[in-house]
Amino acid sequence: MTARLAQLMLGLVLYGVTMAMMVRSTLGLDPWDVFHEGLTQHVPLTFGQVVIATGVVVLLLWIPLRQRPGIGTLLNVIVIGLAADAGLAVIPEPDGIALQVLLLVGGVVGNGVGGALYIGARLGPGPRDGLWLGLVERTGRSVRFWRTVLEVTVLAAGFLLGGTVGLGTVLYALAIGPVVQFVLPHVDVHGDRRSTSRGDEARLVR
């Protein structure tokens, strides 16, 4: 359990810091972070505080879906937001497009690694992840359907609120699944490469 908790914390911190890298790149964010960034323009909270607040609200939506959080779920709500704010505090604004691209690519890849570490610890899904898992279980609709509905909804809302949509949004959508799928079999605590290479890679940290 100690090793699993250490892996969990490493994954969460890495995930939060790489979120900050993508924010600093200003080249576009994943759907949920477009929403988080958009909200920061309308509420007196930092980016990380918005991430935490959103996680709490989403976790409350688990109640009617009868989802049960794990320790990883609860730590997710707090640690990722704190790590994101810490990253934003130390990562400077990039000077030029080359540094922007480096921050973006490093952020996407690092986000995938962090997500794989978190998932591989198997201590509970993230709040946003558990939301679509609960909807799948309660409605019988597919994972693809509910993930698409939720992510298109938060992306559109975030864009309307002023969040950054761009190259990074497209790159994240194309690259995050393959990165998680590549890393996850090597960090999964169950050690079953066949099971982690099929389907678990779709369960991202959020």
PDB file of C-alpha atoms in Angstrom:
ATOM      1  CA  MET A   1       0.000   0.000   0.000  1.00  0.00           C
ATOM      2  CA  THR A   2       2.870   2.374   0.738  1.00  0.00           C
ATOM      3  CA  ALA A   3       4.221   1.892  -2.774  1.00  0.00           C
ATOM      4  CA  ARG A   4       0.770   2.388  -4.277  1.00  0.00           C
ATOM      5  CA  LEU A   5       0.234   5.606  -2.328  1.00  0.00           C
ATOM      6  CA  ALA A   6       3.653   6.886  -3.407  1.00  0.00           C
ATOM      7  CA  GLN A   7       2.818   6.099  -7.036  1.00  0.00           C
ATOM      8  CA  LEU A   8      -0.561   7.769  -6.634  1.00  0.00           C
ATOM      9  CA  MET A   9       0.945  10.964  -5.211  1.00  0.00           C
ATOM     10  CA  LEU A  10       3.663  11.075  -7.870  1.00  0.00           C
ATOM     11  CA  GLY A  11       1.032  10.718 -10.574  1.00  0.00           C
ATOM     12  CA  LEU A  12      -1.206  13.425  -9.113  1.00  0.00           C
ATOM     13  CA  VAL A  13       1.636  15.926  -8.640  1.00  0.00           C
ATOM     14  CA  LEU A  14       2.983  15.262 -12.136  1.00  0.00           C
ATOM     15  CA  TYR A  15      -0.513  15.635 -13.556  1.00  0.00           C
ATOM     16  CA  GLY A  16      -1.031  18.987 -11.855  1.00  0.00           C
ATOM     17  CA  VAL A  17       2.375  20.393 -12.825  1.00  0.00           C
ATOM     18  CA  THR A  18       1.924  19.372 -16.457  1.00  0.00           C
ATOM     19  CA  MET A  19      -1.485  21.050 -16.462  1.00  0.00           C
ATOM     20  CA  ALA A  20       0.367  24.229 -15.480  1.00  0.00           C
ATOM     21  CA  MET A  21       2.814  23.683 -18.357  1.00  0.00           C
ATOM     22  CA  MET A  22      -0.065  23.562 -20.836  1.00  0.00           C
ATOM     23  CA  VAL A  23      -1.645  26.672 -19.330  1.00  0.00           C
ATOM     24  CA  ARG A  24       1.663  28.544 -19.632  1.00  0.00           C
ATOM     25  CA  SER A  25       2.028  27.480 -23.278  1.00  0.00           C
ATOM     26  CA  THR A  26      -1.189  29.426 -24.124  1.00  0.00           C
ATOM     27  CA  LEU A  27      -1.642  27.115 -27.134  1.00  0.00           C
ATOM     28  CA  GLY A  28      -4.780  25.346 -25.968  1.00  0.00           C
ATOM     29  CA  LEU A  29      -5.952  23.051 -23.172  1.00  0.00           C
ATOM     30  CA  ASP A  30      -7.885  19.833 -22.740  1.00  0.00           C
ATOM     31  CA  PRO A  31     -11.692  20.277 -22.422  1.00  0.00           C
ATOM     32  CA  TRP A  32     -11.892  20.298 -18.618  1.00  0.00           C
ATOM     33  CA  ASP A  33      -8.998  22.747 -18.301  1.00  0.00           C
ATOM     34  CA  VAL A  34     -10.559  25.040 -20.905  1.00  0.00           C
ATOM     35  CA  PHE A  35     -13.526  25.103 -18.517  1.00  0.00           C
ATOM     36  CA  HIS A  36     -11.315  25.654 -15.457  1.00  0.00           C
ATOM     37  CA  GLU A  37      -9.388  28.471 -17.117  1.00  0.00           C
ATOM     38  CA  GLY A  38     -12.605  30.090 -18.320  1.00  0.00           C
ATOM     39  CA  LEU A  39     -14.015  30.073 -14.802  1.00  0.00           C
ATOM     40  CA  THR A  40     -10.925  31.817 -13.402  1.00  0.00           C
ATOM     41  CA  GLN A  41     -11.881  34.857 -15.456  1.00  0.00           C
ATOM     42  CA  HIS A  42     -15.200  35.157 -13.629  1.00  0.00           C
ATOM     43  CA  VAL A  43     -14.481  34.111 -10.029  1.00  0.00           C
ATOM     44  CA  PRO A  44     -11.862  35.328  -7.510  1.00  0.00           C
ATOM     45  CA  LEU A  45     -10.036  31.983  -7.461  1.00  0.00           C
ATOM     46  CA  THR A  46      -6.750  30.731  -8.847  1.00  0.00           C
ATOM     47  CA  PHE A  47      -6.639  28.081 -11.556  1.00  0.00           C
ATOM     48  CA  GLY A  48      -5.812  25.364  -9.038  1.00  0.00           C
ATOM     49  CA  GLN A  49      -8.554  26.499  -6.667  1.00  0.00           C
ATOM     50  CA  VAL A  50     -11.070  26.277  -9.505  1.00  0.00           C
ATOM     51  CA  VAL A  51      -9.828  22.757 -10.274  1.00  0.00           C
ATOM     52  CA  ILE A  52     -10.402  21.783  -6.629  1.00  0.00           C
ATOM     53  CA  ALA A  53     -13.831  23.448  -6.431  1.00  0.00           C
ATOM     54  CA  THR A  54     -14.938  21.786  -9.667  1.00  0.00           C
ATOM     55  CA  GLY A  55     -13.736  18.431  -8.380  1.00  0.00           C
ATOM     56  CA  VAL A  56     -15.825  18.846  -5.223  1.00  0.00           C
ATOM     57  CA  VAL A  57     -18.954  19.738  -7.216  1.00  0.00           C
ATOM     58  CA  VAL A  58     -18.445  16.813  -9.606  1.00  0.00           C
ATOM     59  CA  LEU A  59     -17.899  14.485  -6.655  1.00  0.00           C
ATOM     60  CA  LEU A  60     -21.269  15.539  -5.238  1.00  0.00           C
ATOM     61  CA  LEU A  61     -22.833  14.402  -8.515  1.00  0.00           C
ATOM     62  CA  TRP A  62     -21.645  10.889  -7.670  1.00  0.00           C
ATOM     63  CA  ILE A  63     -24.283  10.647  -4.918  1.00  0.00           C
ATOM     64  CA  PRO A  64     -27.351  10.081  -7.146  1.00  0.00           C
ATOM     65  CA  LEU A  65     -25.204   7.821  -9.359  1.00  0.00           C
ATOM     66  CA  ARG A  66     -24.306   5.684  -6.314  1.00  0.00           C
ATOM     67  CA  GLN A  67     -20.589   5.865  -7.016  1.00  0.00           C
ATOM     68  CA  ARG A  68     -18.166   5.295  -4.143  1.00  0.00           C
ATOM     69  CA  PRO A  69     -14.921   7.288  -3.977  1.00  0.00           C
ATOM     70  CA  GLY A  70     -11.606   5.724  -3.049  1.00  0.00           C
ATOM     71  CA  ILE A  71      -8.683   7.356  -1.305  1.00  0.00           C
ATOM     72  CA  GLY A  72      -7.283   8.176  -4.733  1.00  0.00           C
ATOM     73  CA  THR A  73     -10.497  10.019  -5.590  1.00  0.00           C
ATOM     74  CA  LEU A  74     -10.321  12.210  -2.487  1.00  0.00           C
ATOM     75  CA  LEU A  75      -6.610  12.962  -2.906  1.00  0.00           C
ATOM     76  CA  ASN A  76      -7.247  13.756  -6.567  1.00  0.00           C
ATOM     77  CA  VAL A  77      -9.670  16.534  -5.635  1.00  0.00           C
ATOM     78  CA  ILE A  78      -7.018  18.300  -3.557  1.00  0.00           C
ATOM     79  CA  VAL A  79      -3.546  17.412  -4.835  1.00  0.00           C
ATOM     80  CA  ILE A  80      -3.916  18.127  -8.552  1.00  0.00           C
ATOM     81  CA  GLY A  81      -5.172  21.666  -7.947  1.00  0.00           C
ATOM     82  CA  LEU A  82      -2.412  22.418  -5.440  1.00  0.00           C
ATOM     83  CA  ALA A  83       0.224  21.032  -7.813  1.00  0.00           C
ATOM     84  CA  ALA A  84      -1.182  23.082 -10.694  1.00  0.00           C
ATOM     85  CA  ASP A  85      -0.960  26.318  -8.712  1.00  0.00           C
ATOM     86  CA  ALA A  86       2.575  25.429  -7.574  1.00  0.00           C
ATOM     87  CA  GLY A  87       3.556  24.808 -11.180  1.00  0.00           C
ATOM     88  CA  LEU A  88       2.085  28.107 -12.325  1.00  0.00           C
ATOM     89  CA  ALA A  89       4.031  29.865  -9.560  1.00  0.00           C
ATOM     90  CA  VAL A  90       7.406  28.554 -10.735  1.00  0.00           C
ATOM     91  CA  ILE A  91       7.003  28.125 -14.507  1.00  0.00           C
ATOM     92  CA  PRO A  92       7.718  31.462 -16.239  1.00  0.00           C
ATOM     93  CA  GLU A  93       5.855  32.836 -19.213  1.00  0.00           C
ATOM     94  CA  PRO A  94       7.502  31.378 -22.363  1.00  0.00           C
ATOM     95  CA  ASP A  95       9.514  33.732 -24.524  1.00  0.00           C
ATOM     96  CA  GLY A  96       8.740  32.717 -28.095  1.00  0.00           C
ATOM     97  CA  ILE A  97       6.839  30.037 -29.945  1.00  0.00           C
ATOM     98  CA  ALA A  98       9.557  27.401 -29.566  1.00  0.00           C
ATOM     99  CA  LEU A  99       9.257  27.446 -25.764  1.00  0.00           C
ATOM    100  CA  GLN A 100       5.479  27.486 -26.026  1.00  0.00           C
ATOM    101  CA  VAL A 101       5.551  24.332 -28.136  1.00  0.00           C
ATOM    102  CA  LEU A 102       8.020  22.651 -25.759  1.00  0.00           C
ATOM    103  CA  LEU A 103       5.773  23.427 -22.794  1.00  0.00           C
ATOM    104  CA  LEU A 104       2.743  22.125 -24.656  1.00  0.00           C
ATOM    105  CA  VAL A 105       4.313  18.866 -25.849  1.00  0.00           C
ATOM    106  CA  GLY A 106       6.006  18.254 -22.501  1.00  0.00           C
ATOM    107  CA  GLY A 107       2.724  18.998 -20.752  1.00  0.00           C
ATOM    108  CA  VAL A 108       0.698  16.564 -22.861  1.00  0.00           C
ATOM    109  CA  VAL A 109       3.235  13.749 -22.563  1.00  0.00           C
ATOM    110  CA  GLY A 110       3.782  14.354 -18.854  1.00  0.00           C
ATOM    111  CA  ASN A 111       0.030  14.484 -18.321  1.00  0.00           C
ATOM    112  CA  GLY A 112      -0.299  11.064 -19.894  1.00  0.00           C
ATOM    113  CA  VAL A 113       2.479   9.657 -17.713  1.00  0.00           C
ATOM    114  CA  GLY A 114       0.925  11.181 -14.599  1.00  0.00           C
ATOM    115  CA  GLY A 115      -2.469   9.782 -15.532  1.00  0.00           C
ATOM    116  CA  ALA A 116      -1.024   6.308 -16.076  1.00  0.00           C
ATOM    117  CA  LEU A 117       0.721   6.398 -12.692  1.00  0.00           C
ATOM    118  CA  TYR A 118      -2.503   7.429 -10.988  1.00  0.00           C
ATOM    119  CA  ILE A 119      -4.650   4.854 -12.764  1.00  0.00           C
ATOM    120  CA  GLY A 120      -2.049   2.140 -12.244  1.00  0.00           C
ATOM    121  CA  ALA A 121      -2.147   2.646  -8.470  1.00  0.00           C
ATOM    122  CA  ARG A 122      -5.810   1.489  -8.554  1.00  0.00           C
ATOM    123  CA  LEU A 123      -6.933   3.498  -5.530  1.00  0.00           C
ATOM    124  CA  GLY A 124     -10.086   5.005  -7.023  1.00  0.00           C
ATOM    125  CA  PRO A 125     -11.020   7.015 -10.126  1.00  0.00           C
ATOM    126  CA  GLY A 126     -10.802  10.784 -10.346  1.00  0.00           C
ATOM    127  CA  PRO A 127     -14.049  12.709  -9.749  1.00  0.00           C
ATOM    128  CA  ARG A 128     -14.596  13.598 -13.409  1.00  0.00           C
ATOM    129  CA  ASP A 129     -13.731  10.056 -14.445  1.00  0.00           C
ATOM    130  CA  GLY A 130     -16.162   8.599 -11.936  1.00  0.00           C
ATOM    131  CA  LEU A 131     -18.916  10.841 -13.275  1.00  0.00           C
ATOM    132  CA  TRP A 132     -18.959   9.270 -16.714  1.00  0.00           C
ATOM    133  CA  LEU A 133     -18.361   5.811 -15.254  1.00  0.00           C
ATOM    134  CA  GLY A 134     -21.461   6.284 -13.091  1.00  0.00           C
ATOM    135  CA  LEU A 135     -23.513   7.531 -16.022  1.00  0.00           C
ATOM    136  CA  VAL A 136     -22.463   4.506 -18.079  1.00  0.00           C
ATOM    137  CA  GLU A 137     -23.505   2.146 -15.294  1.00  0.00           C
ATOM    138  CA  ARG A 138     -26.828   3.862 -14.576  1.00  0.00           C
ATOM    139  CA  THR A 139     -27.956   4.418 -18.167  1.00  0.00           C
ATOM    140  CA  GLY A 140     -26.402   1.560 -20.110  1.00  0.00           C
ATOM    141  CA  ARG A 141     -25.072   3.964 -22.738  1.00  0.00           C
ATOM    142  CA  SER A 142     -21.519   3.563 -23.977  1.00  0.00           C
ATOM    143  CA  VAL A 143     -18.344   5.047 -22.514  1.00  0.00           C
ATOM    144  CA  ARG A 144     -17.762   6.834 -25.804  1.00  0.00           C
ATOM    145  CA  PHE A 145     -21.205   8.442 -25.660  1.00  0.00           C
ATOM    146  CA  TRP A 146     -20.930   9.834 -22.133  1.00  0.00           C
ATOM    147  CA  ARG A 147     -17.295  10.922 -22.408  1.00  0.00           C
ATOM    148  CA  THR A 148     -18.120  12.752 -25.633  1.00  0.00           C
ATOM    149  CA  VAL A 149     -21.218  14.414 -24.150  1.00  0.00           C
ATOM    150  CA  LEU A 150     -19.395  15.559 -21.013  1.00  0.00           C
ATOM    151  CA  GLU A 151     -16.229  16.750 -22.721  1.00  0.00           C
ATOM    152  CA  VAL A 152     -18.025  18.591 -25.530  1.00  0.00           C
ATOM    153  CA  THR A 153     -20.236  20.252 -22.903  1.00  0.00           C
ATOM    154  CA  VAL A 154     -17.382  21.461 -20.704  1.00  0.00           C
ATOM    155  CA  LEU A 155     -15.317  22.469 -23.742  1.00  0.00           C
ATOM    156  CA  ALA A 156     -18.142  24.601 -25.132  1.00  0.00           C
ATOM    157  CA  ALA A 157     -18.868  26.129 -21.717  1.00  0.00           C
ATOM    158  CA  GLY A 158     -15.179  26.831 -21.130  1.00  0.00           C
ATOM    159  CA  PHE A 159     -14.783  28.441 -24.541  1.00  0.00           C
ATOM    160  CA  LEU A 160     -17.766  30.705 -23.898  1.00  0.00           C
ATOM    161  CA  LEU A 161     -16.265  31.643 -20.528  1.00  0.00           C
ATOM    162  CA  GLY A 162     -12.976  32.618 -22.195  1.00  0.00           C
ATOM    163  CA  GLY A 163     -10.870  29.477 -21.846  1.00  0.00           C
ATOM    164  CA  THR A 164      -8.085  28.783 -24.345  1.00  0.00           C
ATOM    165  CA  VAL A 165      -8.955  26.448 -27.224  1.00  0.00           C
ATOM    166  CA  GLY A 166      -6.285  25.815 -29.834  1.00  0.00           C
ATOM    167  CA  LEU A 167      -3.569  23.497 -31.098  1.00  0.00           C
ATOM    168  CA  GLY A 168      -3.090  22.063 -27.621  1.00  0.00           C
ATOM    169  CA  THR A 169      -6.740  21.032 -27.455  1.00  0.00           C
ATOM    170  CA  VAL A 170      -6.381  18.990 -30.638  1.00  0.00           C
ATOM    171  CA  LEU A 171      -2.975  17.568 -29.676  1.00  0.00           C
ATOM    172  CA  TYR A 172      -4.296  16.483 -26.288  1.00  0.00           C
ATOM    173  CA  ALA A 173      -7.279  14.717 -27.834  1.00  0.00           C
ATOM    174  CA  LEU A 174      -5.041  12.825 -30.268  1.00  0.00           C
ATOM    175  CA  ALA A 175      -2.089  12.023 -28.018  1.00  0.00           C
ATOM    176  CA  ILE A 176      -3.317  11.432 -24.473  1.00  0.00           C
ATOM    177  CA  GLY A 177      -4.845   8.004 -25.105  1.00  0.00           C
ATOM    178  CA  PRO A 178      -1.769   6.525 -26.819  1.00  0.00           C
ATOM    179  CA  VAL A 179       0.579   7.938 -24.154  1.00  0.00           C
ATOM    180  CA  VAL A 180      -1.478   6.457 -21.308  1.00  0.00           C
ATOM    181  CA  GLN A 181      -1.833   3.160 -23.172  1.00  0.00           C
ATOM    182  CA  PHE A 182       1.939   2.923 -23.660  1.00  0.00           C
ATOM    183  CA  VAL A 183       2.869   3.743 -20.054  1.00  0.00           C
ATOM    184  CA  LEU A 184       0.056   2.073 -18.115  1.00  0.00           C
ATOM    185  CA  PRO A 185       1.115  -1.589 -18.535  1.00  0.00           C
ATOM    186  CA  HIS A 186       4.479  -0.725 -16.983  1.00  0.00           C
ATOM    187  CA  VAL A 187       3.043   0.919 -13.853  1.00  0.00           C
ATOM    188  CA  ASP A 188      -0.135  -1.050 -13.213  1.00  0.00           C
ATOM    189  CA  VAL A 189       0.000  -2.648  -9.746  1.00  0.00           C
ATOM    190  CA  HIS A 190      -1.876  -5.706 -11.000  1.00  0.00           C
ATOM    191  CA  GLY A 191       0.899  -6.322 -13.487  1.00  0.00           C
ATOM    192  CA  ASP A 192      -1.450  -7.671 -16.165  1.00  0.00           C
ATOM    193  CA  ARG A 193      -0.375  -6.101 -19.419  1.00  0.00           C
ATOM    194  CA  ARG A 194      -3.212  -7.615 -21.374  1.00  0.00           C
ATOM    195  CA  SER A 195      -5.893  -6.046 -19.176  1.00  0.00           C
ATOM    196  CA  THR A 196      -4.267  -2.635 -18.937  1.00  0.00           C
ATOM    197  CA  SER A 197      -3.678  -2.398 -22.669  1.00  0.00           C
ATOM    198  CA  ARG A 198      -7.407  -2.732 -23.367  1.00  0.00           C
ATOM    199  CA  GLY A 199      -9.753  -0.184 -21.901  1.00  0.00           C
ATOM    200  CA  ASP A 200      -8.027   1.033 -18.721  1.00  0.00           C
ATOM    201  CA  GLU A 201      -6.104   3.536 -20.813  1.00  0.00           C
ATOM    202  CA  ALA A 202      -9.431   5.236 -21.482  1.00  0.00           C
ATOM    203  CA  ARG A 203      -9.811   5.985 -17.764  1.00  0.00           C
ATOM    204  CA  LEU A 204      -7.916   9.198 -17.432  1.00  0.00           C
ATOM    205  CA  VAL A 205      -7.015  10.724 -14.109  1.00  0.00           C
ATOM    206  CA  ARG A 206      -9.642  13.430 -14.082  1.00  0.00           C
TER     207      ARG A 206
END
